[in-house]
Each structure stands twice: as structure tokens, then as C-alpha cells.
């Protein structure tokens, strides 16, 4: 056992906390990537010093992608203790800037800063209607959002299907937007840059489905972004990264512990992700469905989750007396969304005139009549990824037009030969692989599936 195996060891680096400059290039550091990889590969716990060093060195290019990939795979296979996760998260926060909005005022009052993040799902477009609902209710949302990860979609990839929309915002622009309109949805940029690099690597190295890596990825961005309170949507089921309720509960408790430890009011909703959310999965198609929700319609599950998360966010931010459902009915949330899109350079006209990207379409029809029994969220997520909505190499351009429409959701009647799914891609040679992913991923039978609650539980720091 080397000194690296001792969590909380009293090394001189520990006393300095994350981002010690002792390890700057050319220093006499006693730490090195191969030893750290071997320690985790063999099931040891990484010391604080090792974690601080490897995150700092990777952020600054002194640890190679190949070495970090090996370490991520070792973490994926061996896991991390809670103290290791806390230190890994702190080191990722310390890899970049931290924003602070406590000096900002709107109408002379401090902003009610609150944000939301999902652990990743299929068809999970909820951030898009949710942020304007919370804006309309008086909250201020600094949202550092992500790109697609594995089989799950990313808010930034979806919003970039609106012509002109940019998530690349400077710090001063984020501050200005928070004061002027009450929200900004942005790429994390200089917030937790270690996560930006590790996130992109995880996406293409089969290391996404790891509790420590998910928890530290989400919380490093959220702690750095400067929201005072945070609501997390922790997914459970086939389309989630962690499939079982037990694993998702463990993730939820870890998220709450990390958030509370960093001084954030942190709440988690545990929600079902065995079936995709809503009727669309992909980039532009999910924006279109979000607009339906903002117009007072849309699929009931998307509306239910949007309103439940909005209620939690308002409560966490101490905002009383607002009615999130009313903002969808009376159009105020839609107005706020248009303001947000315009503020970030998006073509607001494209939202109403069908100007979102179009693509080639292929339909899958019902092999028999009956009832749609199941639609497996993972199969749909992979099909949409194959259609071009996600990446297979870092930095790849995703297709705005790639996606899928679900015509019959579980429990709905099906007639033989009618369309069940429409698939969209800008490159029709992708249809074959996408259709193969869906093979066995849905079933039409004679029985309605048992009803599943969408919201399974609520977890706070007292639990
Ligand atoms: N969202 C993130 O930011 N990171 C993850 O690992 C999963 C979801």
C-alpha cells in the first residue's frame, strides 16, 4: 500500500487544500499518473493529495487523455468513498473560477438565486420550460448546462437548434441577464474546467455510468456557478445512468451531502426514467415540444415534472405566493422564454414559424393491434444517438434535426400498421442502425402496463 491509499493522509499538500501550486510544471512533485491509476485499479482509495494533483495536472495538460481515461475506467469499476468524492468535487471546483451573484439587485432587492440539474435522461427537455416558469415566478436562474452525455441529451445541444442561440456567455453577460431578465443558460466555460474535459472524455470512453463521476460532475458545476439553492432531478430506470432505485437513492444522498456541505440549500426529486419523457427525443424536436408546454399544452408527464420541479425551486429559494401552472396558462412563461432566447442571440421568429431544423424521416409502424405496453428509454436514447443527436468522438458536431417522435405512449391503443415512431436524421444512412437499436425496445400487446408514479420520492438534507 502506498501513501496514496490513505484518504485524509496528513501529507503537506492536504493542508493547502485543492489546487496547491506545489505541483506546477517543473516542481518536484512525488505524485504521478501511473501510480494513481494503479492505486485505483487495485481498489485503493486515493489520498486528497493524489486527487488534487491529478485534477490540476489534467486540467493543465500534464496528465494525458489516455491516462485520465484509464483512471476514469478504474473509478468506474472500483468506485470511490464519500470522502474521495467530496475531495474530487472540491478539486474540480478549484480547477476554475467561482461566480458570486450575491451583490446583484433587481428592483433594489437581492436575487432569489436557484438552479436545477438532472442526472441525465431520455427526452428530458424539462429545463427548457422550467427556467422560464421560475423566471416568471420571480426566481433568478444561473444555469450552467451540459451537452449530450452517452445516450442522454444535453440542454445546450437542444437549445443550439434555435438559429443564432449561443450558450457561450461572458461572466458580465451572465450577470447582466440575471439582473435584466432573471436567467442565463450557459456553457460552464471557466467554471470547473476539469469537468469540461472529463465530461467530454467520459462521453466517448464508456465511463458515464459511475456514481462518483456523475455526482462530482454535476456538483462541481453547480457549486461553482453561484446559485444559493439547487434542485436535482435524480433519474431511476433503464434510461438513467444508474438503473436501480437503490443506486439512484445513493446518488441522491451523495448529491445532497455535497450540496449541503458547500452551503447550498439542496433538494432532490427521484423520478422515473424507465420510459422517455414526453413524445419527442432529440434536439430540435425537444425544443418544439417544450414550446407546446410553454403554450399551455404538451405531454402531461413533461408538464407534471416541470411544475413539481418549479414548486421545489421556488420553495428552496424562499419565494411564496407564485403559481407556476398559471405562468403556463397565461403565457407569461412563454414571454420569459422568448426574452431569454433573444438575450442569447436566438431567432425568436424561428420559434413560431417552424424555422427549427428539418431532417429526413422514417416511420416504424405497428406489427399488430393492441396496446403499447413498454418503451425502453435506453433503447430510444441509443437510437437517437445513432441518428446523430449525440457524439462518438469528442467535440463532434451534433445534428439539430436528429430525433424521434413517439406516436403511441405506454397504455395507448395501437392499430396494426399505424405509425408508432418517426425517426429523423440529416444523414439517412443512419436509419438502419437506429432502427436496430429499437428492435426489442418496445412492445405492443394485449395489456395496459401498470401505472408508474413519475415522482418516486423527495430527498433533502434531513433524510
Ligand atoms: N449531468 C452532468 O453534468 N454530469 C453527469 O455526469 C451527468 C449529468
PDB file of N, CA, C and O in Angstrom, residues 106-142:
ATOM      1  N   UNK A 106     -32.284  43.351  -8.122  1.00  0.00           N
ATOM      2  CA  UNK A 106     -33.338  43.611  -9.109  1.00  0.00           C
ATOM      3  C   UNK A 106     -34.433  44.345  -8.369  1.00  0.00           C
ATOM      4  O   UNK A 106     -34.868  43.869  -7.312  1.00  0.00           O
ATOM      5  N   UNK A 107     -34.866  45.460  -8.866  1.00  0.00           N
ATOM      6  CA  UNK A 107     -35.820  46.322  -8.165  1.00  0.00           C
ATOM      7  C   UNK A 107     -35.335  46.578  -6.732  1.00  0.00           C
ATOM      8  O   UNK A 107     -36.115  46.541  -5.779  1.00  0.00           O
ATOM      9  N   UNK A 108     -34.039  46.727  -6.578  1.00  0.00           N
ATOM     10  CA  UNK A 108     -33.467  47.056  -5.265  1.00  0.00           C
ATOM     11  C   UNK A 108     -33.336  45.867  -4.322  1.00  0.00           C
ATOM     12  O   UNK A 108     -32.831  46.007  -3.210  1.00  0.00           O
ATOM     13  N   UNK A 109     -33.776  44.685  -4.754  1.00  0.00           N
ATOM     14  CA  UNK A 109     -33.731  43.523  -3.842  1.00  0.00           C
ATOM     15  C   UNK A 109     -32.704  42.496  -4.326  1.00  0.00           C
ATOM     16  O   UNK A 109     -32.493  42.349  -5.531  1.00  0.00           O
ATOM     17  N   UNK A 110     -32.100  41.727  -3.364  1.00  0.00           N
ATOM     18  CA  UNK A 110     -31.186  40.660  -3.794  1.00  0.00           C
ATOM     19  C   UNK A 110     -31.942  39.645  -4.650  1.00  0.00           C
ATOM     20  O   UNK A 110     -33.156  39.447  -4.465  1.00  0.00           O
ATOM     21  N   UNK A 111     -31.234  38.983  -5.560  1.00  0.00           N
ATOM     22  CA  UNK A 111     -31.888  37.993  -6.422  1.00  0.00           C
ATOM     23  C   UNK A 111     -32.166  36.705  -5.636  1.00  0.00           C
ATOM     24  O   UNK A 111     -31.363  36.306  -4.794  1.00  0.00           O
ATOM     25  N   UNK A 112     -33.292  36.068  -5.954  1.00  0.00           N
ATOM     26  CA  UNK A 112     -33.604  34.744  -5.375  1.00  0.00           C
ATOM     27  C   UNK A 112     -32.970  33.715  -6.303  1.00  0.00           C
ATOM     28  O   UNK A 112     -33.592  33.228  -7.256  1.00  0.00           O
ATOM     29  N   UNK A 113     -31.701  33.397  -6.039  1.00  0.00           N
ATOM     30  CA  UNK A 113     -30.914  32.566  -6.961  1.00  0.00           C
ATOM     31  C   UNK A 113     -31.197  31.084  -6.748  1.00  0.00           C
ATOM     32  O   UNK A 113     -31.047  30.574  -5.633  1.00  0.00           O
ATOM     33  N   UNK A 114     -31.592  30.409  -7.780  1.00  0.00           N
ATOM     34  CA  UNK A 114     -31.915  28.982  -7.654  1.00  0.00           C
ATOM     35  C   UNK A 114     -31.693  28.308  -9.000  1.00  0.00           C
ATOM     36  O   UNK A 114     -31.920  28.905 -10.046  1.00  0.00           O
ATOM     37  N   UNK A 115     -31.218  27.060  -8.955  1.00  0.00           N
ATOM     38  CA  UNK A 115     -30.980  26.337 -10.206  1.00  0.00           C
ATOM     39  C   UNK A 115     -31.464  24.898 -10.077  1.00  0.00           C
ATOM     40  O   UNK A 115     -31.799  24.426  -8.981  1.00  0.00           O
ATOM     41  N   UNK A 116     -31.480  24.227 -11.215  1.00  0.00           N
ATOM     42  CA  UNK A 116     -31.914  22.826 -11.292  1.00  0.00           C
ATOM     43  C   UNK A 116     -30.936  22.069 -12.179  1.00  0.00           C
ATOM     44  O   UNK A 116     -30.370  22.635 -13.126  1.00  0.00           O
ATOM     45  N   UNK A 117     -30.744  20.781 -11.916  1.00  0.00           N
ATOM     46  CA  UNK A 117     -29.932  19.949 -12.803  1.00  0.00           C
ATOM     47  C   UNK A 117     -30.486  18.535 -12.756  1.00  0.00           C
ATOM     48  O   UNK A 117     -30.997  18.092 -11.731  1.00  0.00           O
ATOM     49  N   UNK A 118     -30.379  17.848 -13.880  1.00  0.00           N
ATOM     50  CA  UNK A 118     -30.843  16.458 -13.948  1.00  0.00           C
ATOM     51  C   UNK A 118     -29.632  15.537 -14.031  1.00  0.00           C
ATOM     52  O   UNK A 118     -28.596  15.912 -14.591  1.00  0.00           O
ATOM     53  N   UNK A 119     -29.784  14.331 -13.493  1.00  0.00           N
ATOM     54  CA  UNK A 119     -28.675  13.374 -13.593  1.00  0.00           C
ATOM     55  C   UNK A 119     -28.611  12.745 -14.982  1.00  0.00           C
ATOM     56  O   UNK A 119     -27.717  11.941 -15.250  1.00  0.00           O
ATOM     57  N   UNK A 120     -29.555  13.099 -15.859  1.00  0.00           N
ATOM     58  CA  UNK A 120     -29.464  12.642 -17.250  1.00  0.00           C
ATOM     59  C   UNK A 120     -30.557  11.660 -17.609  1.00  0.00           C
ATOM     60  O   UNK A 120     -30.721  10.641 -16.949  1.00  0.00           O
ATOM     61  N   UNK A 121     -31.314  12.001 -18.656  1.00  0.00           N
ATOM     62  CA  UNK A 121     -32.408  11.132 -19.062  1.00  0.00           C
ATOM     63  C   UNK A 121     -32.652  11.208 -20.558  1.00  0.00           C
ATOM     64  O   UNK A 121     -31.904  11.847 -21.298  1.00  0.00           O
ATOM     65  N   UNK A 122     -33.709  10.548 -20.996  1.00  0.00           N
ATOM     66  CA  UNK A 122     -34.056  10.459 -22.417  1.00  0.00           C
ATOM     67  C   UNK A 122     -35.361  11.228 -22.625  1.00  0.00           C
ATOM     68  O   UNK A 122     -36.361  10.947 -21.968  1.00  0.00           O
ATOM     69  N   UNK A 123     -35.317  12.212 -23.516  1.00  0.00           N
ATOM     70  CA  UNK A 123     -36.493  13.066 -23.720  1.00  0.00           C
ATOM     71  C   UNK A 123     -36.660  14.076 -22.605  1.00  0.00           C
ATOM     72  O   UNK A 123     -37.699  14.717 -22.487  1.00  0.00           O
ATOM     73  N   UNK A 124     -35.617  14.247 -21.802  1.00  0.00           N
ATOM     74  CA  UNK A 124     -35.723  15.146 -20.642  1.00  0.00           C
ATOM     75  C   UNK A 124     -35.416  16.580 -21.060  1.00  0.00           C
ATOM     76  O   UNK A 124     -34.289  17.050 -20.928  1.00  0.00           O
ATOM     77  N   UNK A 125     -36.483  17.242 -21.558  1.00  0.00           N
ATOM     78  CA  UNK A 125     -36.337  18.624 -22.015  1.00  0.00           C
ATOM     79  C   UNK A 125     -36.791  19.612 -20.950  1.00  0.00           C
ATOM     80  O   UNK A 125     -36.998  20.806 -21.213  1.00  0.00           O
ATOM     81  N   UNK A 126     -36.967  19.126 -19.711  1.00  0.00           N
ATOM     82  CA  UNK A 126     -37.673  19.914 -18.700  1.00  0.00           C
ATOM     83  C   UNK A 126     -37.014  21.260 -18.401  1.00  0.00           C
ATOM     84  O   UNK A 126     -37.711  22.244 -18.142  1.00  0.00           O
ATOM     85  N   UNK A 127     -35.677  21.326 -18.473  1.00  0.00           N
ATOM     86  CA  UNK A 127     -35.028  22.623 -18.195  1.00  0.00           C
ATOM     87  C   UNK A 127     -35.594  23.720 -19.101  1.00  0.00           C
ATOM     88  O   UNK A 127     -35.703  24.874 -18.683  1.00  0.00           O
ATOM     89  N   UNK A 128     -35.965  23.364 -20.332  1.00  0.00           N
ATOM     90  CA  UNK A 128     -36.350  24.406 -21.301  1.00  0.00           C
ATOM     91  C   UNK A 128     -37.654  25.109 -20.890  1.00  0.00           C
ATOM     92  O   UNK A 128     -37.685  26.339 -20.841  1.00  0.00           O
ATOM     93  N   UNK A 129     -38.716  24.391 -20.518  1.00  0.00           N
ATOM     94  CA  UNK A 129     -39.868  25.127 -19.978  1.00  0.00           C
ATOM     95  C   UNK A 129     -39.684  25.577 -18.526  1.00  0.00           C
ATOM     96  O   UNK A 129     -40.260  26.595 -18.116  1.00  0.00           O
ATOM     97  N   UNK A 130     -38.891  24.834 -17.748  1.00  0.00           N
ATOM     98  CA  UNK A 130     -38.794  25.123 -16.310  1.00  0.00           C
ATOM     99  C   UNK A 130     -38.142  26.477 -16.022  1.00  0.00           C
ATOM    100  O   UNK A 130     -38.627  27.240 -15.172  1.00  0.00           O
ATOM    101  N   UNK A 131     -37.043  26.770 -16.708  1.00  0.00           N
ATOM    102  CA  UNK A 131     -36.331  28.028 -16.409  1.00  0.00           C
ATOM    103  C   UNK A 131     -37.268  29.227 -16.605  1.00  0.00           C
ATOM    104  O   UNK A 131     -37.388  30.070 -15.701  1.00  0.00           O
ATOM    105  N   UNK A 132     -38.007  29.336 -17.735  1.00  0.00           N
ATOM    106  CA  UNK A 132     -38.899  30.491 -17.859  1.00  0.00           C
ATOM    107  C   UNK A 132     -40.063  30.505 -16.855  1.00  0.00           C
ATOM    108  O   UNK A 132     -40.508  31.582 -16.455  1.00  0.00           O
ATOM    109  N   UNK A 133     -40.515  29.313 -16.437  1.00  0.00           N
ATOM    110  CA  UNK A 133     -41.566  29.290 -15.400  1.00  0.00           C
ATOM    111  C   UNK A 133     -41.025  29.924 -14.119  1.00  0.00           C
ATOM    112  O   UNK A 133     -41.675  30.770 -13.491  1.00  0.00           O
ATOM    113  N   UNK A 134     -39.807  29.537 -13.733  1.00  0.00           N
ATOM    114  CA  UNK A 134     -39.234  30.071 -12.487  1.00  0.00           C
ATOM    115  C   UNK A 134     -38.937  31.571 -12.638  1.00  0.00           C
ATOM    116  O   UNK A 134     -39.136  32.358 -11.711  1.00  0.00           O
ATOM    117  N   UNK A 135     -38.488  31.977 -13.847  1.00  0.00           N
ATOM    118  CA  UNK A 135     -38.288  33.419 -14.090  1.00  0.00           C
ATOM    119  C   UNK A 135     -39.609  34.164 -13.883  1.00  0.00           C
ATOM    120  O   UNK A 135     -39.656  35.209 -13.227  1.00  0.00           O
ATOM    121  N   UNK A 136     -40.681  33.591 -14.448  1.00  0.00           N
ATOM    122  CA  UNK A 136     -41.989  34.266 -14.378  1.00  0.00           C
ATOM    123  C   UNK A 136     -42.506  34.336 -12.947  1.00  0.00           C
ATOM    124  O   UNK A 136     -43.333  35.185 -12.625  1.00  0.00           O
ATOM    125  N   UNK A 137     -42.003  33.437 -12.087  1.00  0.00           N
ATOM    126  CA  UNK A 137     -42.435  33.417 -10.682  1.00  0.00           C
ATOM    127  C   UNK A 137     -41.514  34.250  -9.791  1.00  0.00           C
ATOM    128  O   UNK A 137     -41.686  34.268  -8.572  1.00  0.00           O
ATOM    129  N   UNK A 138     -40.507  34.891 -10.359  1.00  0.00           N
ATOM    130  CA  UNK A 138     -39.656  35.784  -9.557  1.00  0.00           C
ATOM    131  C   UNK A 138     -38.306  35.210  -9.172  1.00  0.00           C
ATOM    132  O   UNK A 138     -37.552  35.862  -8.450  1.00  0.00           O
ATOM    133  N   UNK A 139     -37.966  34.000  -9.646  1.00  0.00           N
ATOM    134  CA  UNK A 139     -36.651  33.432  -9.333  1.00  0.00           C
ATOM    135  C   UNK A 139     -35.600  33.931 -10.323  1.00  0.00           C
ATOM    136  O   UNK A 139     -35.934  34.455 -11.389  1.00  0.00           O
ATOM    137  N   UNK A 140     -34.346  33.776  -9.957  1.00  0.00           N
ATOM    138  CA  UNK A 140     -33.234  34.108 -10.866  1.00  0.00           C
ATOM    139  C   UNK A 140     -32.406  32.838 -11.037  1.00  0.00           C
ATOM    140  O   UNK A 140     -31.949  32.257 -10.056  1.00  0.00           O
ATOM    141  N   UNK A 141     -32.252  32.398 -12.301  1.00  0.00           N
ATOM    142  CA  UNK A 141     -31.651  31.082 -12.565  1.00  0.00           C
ATOM    143  C   UNK A 141     -30.329  31.228 -13.329  1.00  0.00           C
ATOM    144  O   UNK A 141     -30.329  31.510 -14.529  1.00  0.00           O
ATOM    145  N   UNK A 142     -29.192  31.024 -12.639  1.00  0.00           N
ATOM    146  CA  UNK A 142     -27.921  30.949 -13.354  1.00  0.00           C
ATOM    147  C   UNK A 142     -27.678  29.487 -13.702  1.00  0.00           C
ATOM    148  O   UNK A 142     -27.261  28.706 -12.861  1.00  0.00           O
TER     149      UNK A 142
END
